[in-house]
Amino acid sequence: MEITKPYVLFLGDAKDQLAAKTAAGVVDWRRDWCVGQIRLRGCKADVGLDDVTIADGAARGAKTLVIGVVNPGGTLPDHWIDEIVAGIEAGMDVASGLHMRLGDVPRIAEAAKAHRRKLFDVRHSTEHFSVGSGVKRPGKRVLTVGTDCSVGKKYAALALEAEMTARGLDAEFRATGQTGVLIAGRGVAIDAVVADFISGAAEWLTPAADPDHWDVVEGQGSLFHPSFAGVTLGLLHGSQPDAFVVCHEPTRTTMRNVPNPLPTVAEVIDATISAGRLTNPAIRCVGVSINTSALSEAEALAVLDKAMADYSLPASDPVRFGMGAIVDRLVAEFP
Amino acid sequence: MEITKPYVLFLGDAKDQLAAKTAAGVVDWRRDWCVGQIRLRGCKADVGLDDVTIADGAARGAKTLVIGVVNPGGTLPDHWIDEIVAGIEAGMDVASGLHMRLGDVPRIAEAAKAHRRKLFDVRHSTEHFSVGSGVKRPGKRVLTVGTDCSVGKKYAALALEAEMTARGLDAEFRATGQTGVLIAGRGVAIDAVVADFISGAAEWLTPAADPDHWDVVEGQGSLFHPSFAGVTLGLLHGSQPDAFVVCHEPTRTTMRNVPNPLPTVAEVIDATISAGRLTNPAIRCVGVSINTSALSEAEALAVLDKAMADYSLPASDPVRFGMGAIVDRLVAEFP
């Protein structure tokens, strides 16, 4: 599955900026792929692209209409369907990270068939995976893991890729969630795979490569999250990382949507090494990525200093301070 | 999902006894639910029931035709479809543990619709699960875990249930694999659930219960199996066992279908406690179930003696020596 570029981003009538966070993520990391944003009357989001119509988007060469907004009710409102069908009629594929499948809407399915356009439901993988083999593959891999869900694992992986690429390393982001797949133009929403095939899907996503190639793998969940740890473990085993970065949000008191306390970064390092050794005995931690957005700069620096002292690892906030120190460590460990 | 009893077991033209192991498992544990076996010309399997036709089975009151045989090609041969349709026309539901869905065969789907019979594809759950909550529920749970796949976790759980029930304990087998679901008449093939919902499905399967009730949960895979550990971990977190039994096959040298060496029983105990504590801090091991079928009786006793000494736990082969010692420990630990 490869989503064709460039994109035009559909924001619909997003009720606030957060509702369009998928589109915002695409623009943050792949602005060059985006020819404009389509906003309907009442839209409260703006991701900073030119406002265009379907016709404008087509004229600017858009090949895929990306639904970059969540719909509160879980269904596609009729006025969105009109725009999506217009996009198809203008020659675009459509990509969506919504739970509902585009093809389950008869008008969209019919238009796609009539105009021979593709529908990408990135939450619903159509790939047929094998079960994981556990066999070590050539090429290098770095995985982001977390003390919790939603602590910046995708952002950390994209920031690592950007820093590594800027230094001339052969690095490629490997997406495992729906927003990541839209940003990368491909990948697999690993939490939507049938349980038997989690590690097999992760192996498929990070195939054998040149010895100097780095796959930078977007992590999911946490080994300590009671809802999703199975996904996290299968992804760890299948991606068999040489290196990992622990992501953390220091102001959170309980794990997302559950009452459990957060593990410490040290617990995550130990558990990741302990489990990850099964498919890569040399697995090691190369840094800590801390989301300090809720802290003042002085507080942030104090938290990072403490993490560096506690774990003898580089620690940074990728937004505030970049991934330079962590990539320094990665390069030093894997010369 | 509750499969209606009694069953008539369809063995088709099984090429050997192993091909009918699903039917054999049902007969081993639920002979009272079975009114007979249906064998076609050339069938090499025999699970020890009366040979019957569809008409005989219906006359004996069979409510469900259970496909108790695997088909080598992965598709349903036409002469099986004839029998399945005849069963539906005789008023039976149909239950299958095959990969392919019964309802994907047009003749079967049409017959089921016309006669208002149910089709149970036990590998394909139709239940809508929530994500796991991680919240502790009342009632007690014992889970079988393993050093590998196919080391007797289902058998151990069923033997535990039988021994506990014989002692008057309130114990119920909870099936997590396709054969187990046919044996129990309900349950969920946990490896067929979407990855996001593994622990949620396990929570659904082992709901809140009386404080003295025991769910005896069939384990899946192994925390040390690189293909399936994610399933194992999600099941562990969702079933939040108070107690677990480690299952082991002492003559195996590498894990099933992969090159990895087997972990030791001690490693499995440590990893299970370490991970299981997340949803049940009091989790503990109450015994070791060893499949000694490849050993002489003297060798078997030596292996069990060594395990008891090594781990300070009761160890038994449920087939050869029963689950008495392990249930003794369970009762002593949870008076």
XYZ file of C-alpha atoms in Angstrom:
670
model
C 0.000 0.000 0.000
C 1.513 3.264 -1.091
C -0.590 6.409 -0.984
C 0.081 8.538 -4.056
C 1.421 12.056 -3.522
C 0.788 14.964 -3.518
C -2.090 15.308 -1.071
C -4.892 17.774 -0.634
C -5.971 17.775 3.019
C -9.671 17.733 3.869
C -10.480 19.448 7.171
C -14.268 19.387 6.787
C -16.021 21.481 9.392
C -13.598 20.553 12.175
C -14.934 21.882 15.434
C -11.477 22.820 16.715
C -7.788 22.527 15.870
C -7.489 19.208 17.746
C -10.066 17.563 15.468
C -7.678 18.164 12.558
C -4.574 16.837 14.281
C -4.040 14.196 11.593
C -3.816 16.928 8.962
C -1.573 18.961 11.268
C 0.771 15.984 11.631
C 1.000 15.551 7.882
C 1.809 19.235 7.441
C 4.379 19.203 10.269
C 6.365 16.426 8.648
C 5.447 16.336 4.966
C 4.465 19.880 3.976
C 6.063 19.365 0.555
C 3.503 16.689 -0.199
C 0.527 18.988 0.440
C -0.970 21.276 -2.216
C -3.643 22.831 0.022
C -6.377 22.432 2.607
C -10.111 22.114 1.974
C -12.243 23.724 4.670
C -16.023 23.717 4.727
C -18.198 26.454 6.183
C -17.773 26.534 9.977
C -14.376 24.877 10.014
C -12.440 25.971 13.127
C -9.140 24.321 12.178
C -6.345 25.699 10.036
C -3.155 23.790 9.268
C -1.528 26.704 7.462
C -1.886 25.606 3.866
C -3.576 27.513 1.043
C -7.340 27.145 1.128
C -8.411 25.363 -2.035
C -11.479 23.741 -3.565
C -11.524 20.244 -5.028
C -11.078 21.804 -8.470
C -8.125 23.919 -7.248
C -6.554 20.864 -5.615
C -6.877 18.869 -8.809
C -5.401 21.748 -10.812
C -2.451 21.819 -8.404
C -1.850 18.148 -9.132
C -3.275 16.517 -5.980
C -3.411 12.756 -6.417
C -4.969 11.891 -3.059
C -7.638 13.542 -0.944
C -6.603 12.893 2.662
C -9.324 12.999 5.316
C -7.284 14.778 7.949
C -10.045 15.313 10.478
C -12.021 13.150 12.889
C -15.790 13.140 12.754
C -17.355 13.291 16.210
C -20.220 10.911 15.528
C -18.073 8.208 13.971
C -19.999 8.395 10.710
C -19.367 10.431 7.585
C -21.842 13.316 7.315
C -23.519 13.748 3.927
C -21.816 17.042 3.148
C -18.409 15.358 3.620
C -19.477 12.563 1.294
C -20.314 15.163 -1.387
C -16.766 16.533 -1.210
C -15.167 13.075 -1.183
C -17.164 12.021 -4.235
C -16.202 15.282 -5.951
C -12.554 14.504 -5.224
C -12.901 11.054 -6.778
C -14.655 12.522 -9.791
C -11.750 14.977 -10.123
C -9.401 11.989 -10.371
C -8.153 11.664 -6.797
C -7.673 8.615 -4.595
C -8.974 9.014 -1.042
C -7.136 8.145 2.181
C -8.766 8.052 5.608
C -7.741 7.218 9.147
C -11.338 7.025 10.350
C -12.736 3.905 11.987
C -15.455 3.514 9.368
C -14.378 2.289 5.979
C -14.738 4.630 3.024
C -15.939 1.722 0.901
C -18.808 1.096 3.299
C -20.415 4.314 2.047
C -22.211 3.244 -1.153
C -21.799 6.592 -2.957
C -18.065 6.613 -2.277
C -17.648 2.960 -3.271
C -19.559 3.510 -6.496
C -17.633 6.647 -7.424
C -14.294 4.934 -6.762
C -15.322 2.012 -8.927
C -16.626 4.179 -11.734
C -13.503 6.358 -11.784
C -11.028 3.570 -10.942
C -9.694 5.405 -7.922
C -8.245 3.768 -4.795
C -9.668 4.075 -1.288
C -7.106 3.783 1.525
C -8.579 2.996 4.918
C -5.334 3.152 6.841
C -6.865 1.728 10.011
C -7.902 -1.403 8.155
C -4.984 -3.257 6.676
C -5.788 -5.333 3.607
C -2.285 -6.822 3.512
C -2.019 -10.550 4.186
C 0.657 -11.082 6.834
C 2.531 -14.193 7.876
C 3.119 -15.033 11.520
C 6.430 -13.690 12.800
C 9.504 -15.824 12.148
C 11.741 -14.381 14.853
C 14.720 -14.664 12.487
C 17.241 -11.807 12.598
C 17.308 -9.696 9.430
C 20.124 -7.509 8.108
C 19.764 -3.746 8.402
C 19.451 -1.665 11.571
C 16.328 -0.617 13.416
C 15.542 1.893 16.136
C 12.158 1.769 17.881
C 10.468 4.381 20.034
C 8.831 2.929 23.143
C 6.920 4.663 25.898
C 5.999 4.884 29.527
C 2.413 5.277 28.258
C 0.278 5.777 25.154
C 0.316 9.262 23.572
C 3.654 10.376 24.985
C 5.251 11.351 21.672
C 6.501 8.084 20.149
C 5.469 9.050 16.614
C 6.875 12.533 16.956
C 10.140 11.197 18.407
C 10.526 8.718 15.540
C 9.882 11.399 12.911
C 12.312 13.754 14.627
C 14.932 10.986 14.746
C 14.424 10.309 11.042
C 14.775 14.003 10.234
C 17.970 14.410 12.292
C 19.507 11.203 10.940
C 18.676 12.113 7.346
C 20.112 15.615 7.841
C 23.390 13.964 8.858
C 23.433 11.877 5.698
C 22.409 8.624 7.367
C 20.153 6.252 5.422
C 17.083 6.435 7.689
C 13.418 5.804 6.999
C 10.390 6.335 9.231
C 8.218 3.209 9.501
C 4.645 4.038 10.425
C 2.589 1.811 12.741
C -0.442 4.025 13.424
C -3.015 5.671 11.220
C -1.606 9.194 11.361
C 1.898 7.841 10.857
C 0.744 5.923 7.780
C -0.693 9.104 6.260
C 2.527 10.975 7.062
C 4.716 8.247 5.583
C 2.355 7.477 2.710
C 2.585 3.821 3.727
C 2.963 1.505 6.711
C 0.553 -0.535 8.773
C -1.780 0.373 11.623
C -0.408 -2.420 13.779
C -3.196 -2.286 16.356
C -5.706 -3.133 13.617
C -3.928 -6.360 12.627
C -5.334 -9.718 13.775
C -3.564 -10.649 17.028
C -1.815 -13.709 15.579
C 0.029 -11.522 13.091
C 1.302 -8.567 15.168
C 4.959 -9.559 15.055
C 4.606 -10.833 11.486
C 3.239 -7.454 10.403
C 6.136 -5.721 12.179
C 8.590 -7.986 10.322
C 6.874 -7.134 7.031
C 7.084 -3.424 7.838
C 10.830 -3.491 8.565
C 12.241 -5.945 6.018
C 15.814 -7.025 5.444
C 17.903 -4.035 4.339
C 21.462 -2.848 3.743
C 23.641 -3.175 6.849
C 23.879 0.622 7.158
C 20.177 1.306 6.643
C 18.136 2.417 9.650
C 14.422 1.823 9.941
C 13.056 4.300 12.477
C 10.005 2.495 13.818
C 7.042 4.310 15.371
C 6.201 2.602 18.663
C 2.704 1.865 19.966
C 1.255 1.671 23.471
C 3.495 0.628 26.341
C 4.614 -2.666 27.839
C 3.044 -1.286 31.020
C -0.338 -0.318 29.574
C -2.921 -2.995 30.484
C -4.996 -2.334 27.366
C -2.294 -2.444 24.706
C 0.857 -4.156 25.998
C 0.292 -7.135 23.693
C 0.536 -4.859 20.661
C 3.663 -3.241 22.107
C 5.322 -6.618 22.699
C 4.495 -8.007 19.256
C 5.842 -4.837 17.644
C 9.024 -5.096 19.739
C 9.563 -8.740 18.793
C 8.811 -8.235 15.121
C 10.842 -5.071 14.625
C 13.769 -6.615 16.572
C 15.336 -3.221 17.226
C 19.064 -2.743 17.701
C 18.332 0.454 19.598
C 15.368 2.080 21.278
C 14.420 5.466 22.660
C 12.080 5.735 25.661
C 9.408 8.437 25.361
C 7.891 10.001 28.466
C 5.510 12.727 29.597
C 6.675 13.818 33.054
C 3.481 15.503 34.279
C 1.134 12.576 33.735
C 0.058 10.816 36.934
C -1.897 7.827 35.644
C -1.741 5.976 32.357
C -4.036 7.057 29.568
C -7.659 5.973 30.179
C -6.738 3.521 32.957
C -6.020 3.975 36.680
C -2.521 2.453 36.594
C 0.417 4.606 37.685
C 3.079 5.293 35.079
C 6.168 3.104 35.173
C 9.514 4.814 35.547
C 11.759 5.244 32.524
C 14.138 2.760 34.187
C 11.379 0.138 34.377
C 10.605 0.645 30.698
C 14.286 0.298 29.788
C 14.612 -2.930 31.774
C 11.374 -4.461 30.469
C 12.180 -3.516 26.867
C 15.643 -5.052 27.033
C 14.337 -8.133 28.810
C 11.607 -8.781 26.223
C 13.471 -7.454 23.185
C 16.449 -9.764 23.720
C 14.285 -12.601 22.405
C 14.715 -11.421 18.813
C 17.745 -9.142 19.194
C 20.113 -10.077 22.016
C 22.132 -6.861 21.498
C 19.172 -4.475 21.998
C 20.108 -1.332 23.911
C 18.623 2.020 24.913
C 20.174 5.098 23.263
C 18.171 7.919 24.751
C 15.140 9.362 26.488
C 12.682 11.618 24.661
C 10.674 13.741 27.068
C 7.634 15.808 26.156
C 8.143 18.909 28.287
C 5.398 21.005 26.701
C 3.636 21.363 30.051
C 6.797 22.707 31.732
C 8.639 26.010 31.700
C 12.006 25.982 29.975
C 13.818 25.962 33.326
C 11.685 23.070 34.559
C 12.219 21.240 31.278
C 15.980 21.571 31.507
C 15.901 20.326 35.093
C 13.857 17.273 34.112
C 16.209 16.497 31.227
C 19.303 16.956 33.404
C 17.896 14.594 36.005
C 17.044 11.989 33.352
C 20.563 12.170 31.913
C 22.042 11.719 35.382
C 19.635 8.953 36.395
C 20.017 6.835 33.269
C 23.444 7.827 31.906
C 21.726 8.456 28.591
C 21.131 11.534 26.451
C 17.712 13.036 27.150
C 15.943 15.671 25.108
C 12.616 17.137 24.131
C 12.518 16.744 20.341
C 10.348 19.846 19.863
C 12.284 22.154 22.175
C 15.822 20.898 21.868
C 15.948 18.475 18.934
C 17.264 14.946 18.610
C 20.941 15.829 18.144
C 22.201 14.384 21.424
C 20.309 11.114 20.961
C 21.520 10.689 17.371
C 25.070 11.414 18.622
C 24.697 8.459 20.970
C 23.162 6.274 18.260
C 26.056 7.007 15.909
C 28.602 6.405 18.663
C 27.036 3.073 19.574
C 26.688 1.931 15.944
C 29.717 3.420 14.148
C -21.935 -16.987 21.351
C -23.108 -20.285 22.764
C -23.033 -23.381 20.584
C -26.149 -25.476 21.147
C -25.696 -29.032 22.401
C -25.717 -31.923 21.688
C -23.226 -32.220 18.838
C -22.767 -34.631 15.991
C -19.083 -34.649 14.980
C -18.170 -34.513 11.302
C -14.859 -36.260 10.510
C -15.179 -36.104 6.700
C -12.573 -38.187 4.925
C -9.824 -37.357 7.443
C -6.548 -38.722 6.138
C -5.350 -39.762 9.587
C -6.273 -39.544 13.259
C -4.362 -36.278 13.697
C -6.571 -34.531 11.117
C -9.532 -35.146 13.443
C -7.852 -33.929 16.619
C -10.506 -31.266 17.165
C -13.183 -33.965 17.273
C -10.965 -36.104 19.503
C -10.589 -33.194 21.932
C -14.337 -32.689 22.118
C -14.857 -36.403 22.819
C -12.078 -36.475 25.447
C -13.691 -33.739 27.483
C -17.367 -33.549 26.474
C -18.376 -37.066 25.403
C -21.813 -36.532 26.934
C -22.486 -33.757 24.424
C -21.821 -36.019 21.400
C -24.471 -38.204 19.776
C -22.212 -39.729 17.125
C -19.560 -39.271 14.434
C -20.113 -38.855 10.690
C -17.387 -40.444 8.575
C -17.260 -40.337 4.791
C -15.804 -43.033 2.557
C -12.032 -43.208 3.058
C -12.038 -41.632 6.521
C -8.983 -42.836 8.474
C -9.953 -41.253 11.801
C -12.174 -42.673 14.525
C -12.991 -40.826 17.744
C -14.848 -43.771 19.262
C -18.447 -42.610 18.860
C -21.269 -44.408 17.057
C -21.101 -43.947 13.301
C -24.200 -42.086 12.234
C -25.655 -40.350 9.179
C -27.057 -36.840 9.201
C -30.552 -38.345 9.547
C -29.423 -40.570 12.456
C -27.767 -37.605 14.132
C -30.930 -35.543 13.808
C -33.005 -38.431 15.166
C -30.652 -38.607 18.176
C -31.333 -34.951 18.845
C -28.130 -33.346 17.526
C -28.505 -29.565 17.510
C -25.109 -28.702 16.020
C -22.968 -30.308 13.344
C -19.374 -29.748 14.467
C -16.669 -29.823 11.785
C -14.099 -31.717 13.840
C -11.511 -32.188 11.105
C -9.028 -29.987 9.257
C -9.077 -29.875 5.479
C -5.585 -30.025 3.988
C -6.193 -27.581 1.130
C -7.771 -24.899 3.297
C -11.013 -24.988 1.322
C -14.166 -27.004 1.857
C -14.420 -29.830 -0.673
C -17.790 -30.164 -2.448
C -18.645 -33.497 -0.831
C -18.226 -31.909 2.621
C -20.492 -29.053 1.586
C -23.191 -31.575 0.625
C -23.107 -33.042 4.140
C -23.054 -29.649 5.831
C -26.061 -28.482 3.805
C -27.842 -31.740 4.638
C -27.166 -31.083 8.329
C -28.647 -27.597 8.049
C -31.673 -28.957 6.203
C -32.090 -31.473 9.024
C -32.339 -28.574 11.464
C -28.781 -28.323 12.790
C -26.550 -25.325 13.385
C -22.975 -25.760 12.131
C -19.763 -24.985 14.058
C -16.323 -24.902 12.487
C -12.779 -24.171 13.600
C -11.501 -23.887 10.037
C -9.789 -20.758 8.759
C -12.357 -20.254 6.000
C -15.750 -19.002 7.043
C -18.747 -21.272 6.583
C -20.789 -18.296 5.423
C -18.335 -17.639 2.597
C -19.604 -20.794 0.898
C -22.742 -19.616 -0.930
C -24.613 -22.951 -0.662
C -24.004 -23.083 3.099
C -24.942 -19.428 3.592
C -28.146 -19.870 1.598
C -29.155 -23.047 3.420
C -28.522 -21.429 6.825
C -30.619 -18.436 5.845
C -33.449 -20.541 4.433
C -33.591 -22.802 7.500
C -32.762 -20.097 10.039
C -29.781 -22.022 11.400
C -26.667 -20.462 12.938
C -23.140 -20.777 11.575
C -20.359 -20.623 14.190
C -16.922 -19.853 12.800
C -15.064 -20.129 16.058
C -11.829 -18.711 14.614
C -13.648 -15.538 13.628
C -15.143 -13.739 16.557
C -18.175 -11.626 15.764
C -18.287 -10.204 19.276
C -17.570 -6.492 19.642
C -14.937 -6.085 22.353
C -13.846 -3.043 24.295
C -10.202 -2.283 24.939
C -8.987 -3.717 28.234
C -9.641 -1.637 31.331
C -7.001 -3.183 33.572
C -9.385 -2.901 36.529
C -9.359 -5.822 39.005
C -12.567 -7.851 38.995
C -13.984 -10.067 41.748
C -13.748 -13.835 41.310
C -10.618 -15.973 41.001
C -8.739 -16.978 37.876
C -6.061 -19.533 37.092
C -4.281 -19.370 33.726
C -2.146 -21.994 32.021
C 1.014 -20.571 30.446
C 3.765 -22.340 28.538
C 7.404 -22.595 27.649
C 6.161 -22.897 24.041
C 3.083 -23.302 21.850
C 1.443 -26.741 21.819
C 2.779 -27.953 25.133
C -0.567 -28.896 26.674
C -2.029 -25.631 27.965
C -5.572 -26.495 26.863
C -5.328 -30.024 28.211
C -3.912 -28.778 31.525
C -6.727 -26.251 31.904
C -9.393 -28.845 31.173
C -7.760 -31.311 33.595
C -7.636 -28.585 36.246
C -11.314 -27.827 35.722
C -12.192 -31.526 35.985
C -10.200 -32.022 39.199
C -11.505 -28.829 40.779
C -15.097 -29.632 39.877
C -14.686 -33.169 41.247
C -13.699 -31.623 44.570
C -16.789 -29.460 44.598
C -15.055 -26.224 43.680
C -16.927 -23.781 41.458
C -14.621 -23.951 38.408
C -15.245 -23.222 34.754
C -12.987 -23.741 31.750
C -12.618 -20.575 29.649
C -11.666 -21.345 26.059
C -9.286 -19.114 24.091
C -8.592 -21.293 21.021
C -10.791 -22.830 18.375
C -10.733 -26.389 19.724
C -11.259 -25.104 23.231
C -14.288 -23.100 22.097
C -15.840 -26.208 20.554
C -15.113 -28.169 23.744
C -16.590 -25.464 25.969
C -19.405 -24.589 23.576
C -18.324 -20.955 23.913
C -15.318 -18.719 24.394
C -13.184 -16.655 22.054
C -10.313 -17.580 19.738
C -8.123 -14.854 21.180
C -5.513 -14.994 18.429
C -8.213 -14.040 15.913
C -9.170 -10.835 17.738
C -7.954 -7.477 16.410
C -4.706 -6.636 18.215
C -6.118 -3.587 20.000
C -8.658 -5.764 21.797
C -6.651 -8.777 23.035
C -6.794 -7.865 26.703
C -10.328 -6.520 26.334
C -11.466 -9.851 24.895
C -9.769 -11.661 27.781
C -11.607 -9.415 30.248
C -14.895 -10.161 28.492
C -14.170 -13.888 28.638
C -13.483 -13.911 32.382
C -15.981 -11.442 33.806
C -16.586 -10.420 37.394
C -17.781 -13.427 39.400
C -18.447 -14.680 42.940
C -15.376 -14.438 45.164
C -15.142 -18.257 45.326
C -15.610 -18.849 41.603
C -12.600 -19.974 39.575
C -12.239 -19.324 35.887
C -9.732 -21.817 34.504
C -8.320 -19.983 31.502
C -6.757 -21.763 28.535
C -3.415 -20.125 27.763
C -2.076 -19.328 24.294
C 1.456 -19.198 22.891
C 4.317 -18.248 25.184
C 5.850 -14.997 26.384
C 9.038 -16.400 24.827
C 7.601 -17.280 21.403
C 8.602 -14.579 18.875
C 5.496 -15.134 16.759
C 2.810 -15.021 19.430
C 4.086 -13.398 22.622
C 1.854 -10.369 22.091
C -1.223 -12.592 22.260
C 0.149 -14.290 25.378
C 0.781 -10.958 27.107
C -2.623 -9.500 26.258
C -4.313 -12.650 27.535
C -2.251 -12.488 30.741
C -3.135 -8.834 31.337
C -6.809 -9.270 30.524
C -7.386 -12.467 32.505
C -5.447 -10.997 35.485
C -4.860 -14.451 36.993
C -4.463 -14.989 40.719
C -2.618 -18.218 39.955
C -0.913 -19.810 36.975
C 0.409 -23.214 35.976
C 3.445 -23.490 33.670
C 3.130 -26.142 30.943
C 6.227 -27.729 29.443
C 7.330 -30.442 27.018
C 10.744 -31.604 28.209
C 12.002 -33.259 24.999
C 11.525 -30.267 22.719
C 14.774 -28.552 21.708
C 13.557 -25.496 19.772
C 10.305 -23.586 19.914
C 7.534 -24.588 17.565
C 8.201 -23.450 13.964
C 11.011 -21.069 14.974
C 14.716 -21.595 15.723
C 14.608 -20.139 19.246
C 15.625 -22.355 22.158
C 12.982 -23.060 24.795
C 13.068 -20.920 27.920
C 13.357 -22.705 31.235
C 10.309 -23.126 33.452
C 11.989 -20.722 35.888
C 12.275 -18.058 33.182
C 8.586 -18.472 32.360
C 7.633 -18.179 36.035
C 9.683 -14.997 36.439
C 8.438 -13.384 33.214
C 4.806 -14.265 33.959
C 4.965 -12.807 37.453
C 6.817 -9.736 36.227
C 4.266 -8.988 33.476
C 1.180 -10.308 35.293
C 1.730 -8.046 38.301
C 0.495 -5.154 36.169
C -3.132 -6.264 36.534
C -2.831 -8.617 39.532
C -0.026 -7.764 41.959
C -0.630 -11.005 43.910
C -0.130 -13.351 40.917
C 1.712 -16.556 41.816
C 2.663 -19.894 40.288
C 0.941 -22.965 41.751
C 2.421 -25.794 39.707
C 4.160 -27.186 36.661
C 2.312 -29.371 34.141
C 4.716 -31.494 32.121
C 3.794 -33.473 29.026
C 5.876 -36.623 29.498
C 4.290 -38.649 26.700
C 7.665 -39.046 24.958
C 9.274 -40.461 28.125
C 9.144 -43.803 29.907
C 7.376 -43.818 33.263
C 10.700 -43.885 35.117
C 12.012 -40.983 33.047
C 8.756 -39.103 33.569
C 8.929 -39.504 37.334
C 12.544 -38.346 37.330
C 11.647 -35.220 35.322
C 8.745 -34.433 37.663
C 10.871 -34.994 40.789
C 13.531 -32.668 39.439
C 10.941 -29.995 38.617
C 9.459 -30.221 42.115
C 12.900 -29.859 43.647
C 13.991 -27.062 41.309
C 10.910 -24.907 41.694
C 9.478 -25.935 45.074
C 6.168 -26.466 43.305
C 3.984 -29.480 42.608
C 4.703 -30.940 39.180
C 2.640 -33.499 37.330
C 1.688 -34.884 33.951
C -2.092 -34.401 33.812
C -2.587 -37.443 31.579
C -0.363 -39.852 33.509
C -0.702 -38.659 37.062
C -3.591 -36.188 37.181
C -3.857 -32.665 38.563
C -4.398 -33.620 42.222
C -1.111 -32.263 43.554
C -1.484 -28.949 41.713
C -5.073 -28.480 42.904
C -3.887 -29.290 46.442
C -1.487 -26.375 46.164
C -4.130 -24.114 44.625
C -6.539 -24.858 47.480
C -3.810 -24.359 50.077
C -2.802 -21.002 48.593
C -6.403 -19.784 48.231
C -8.266 -21.302 51.194
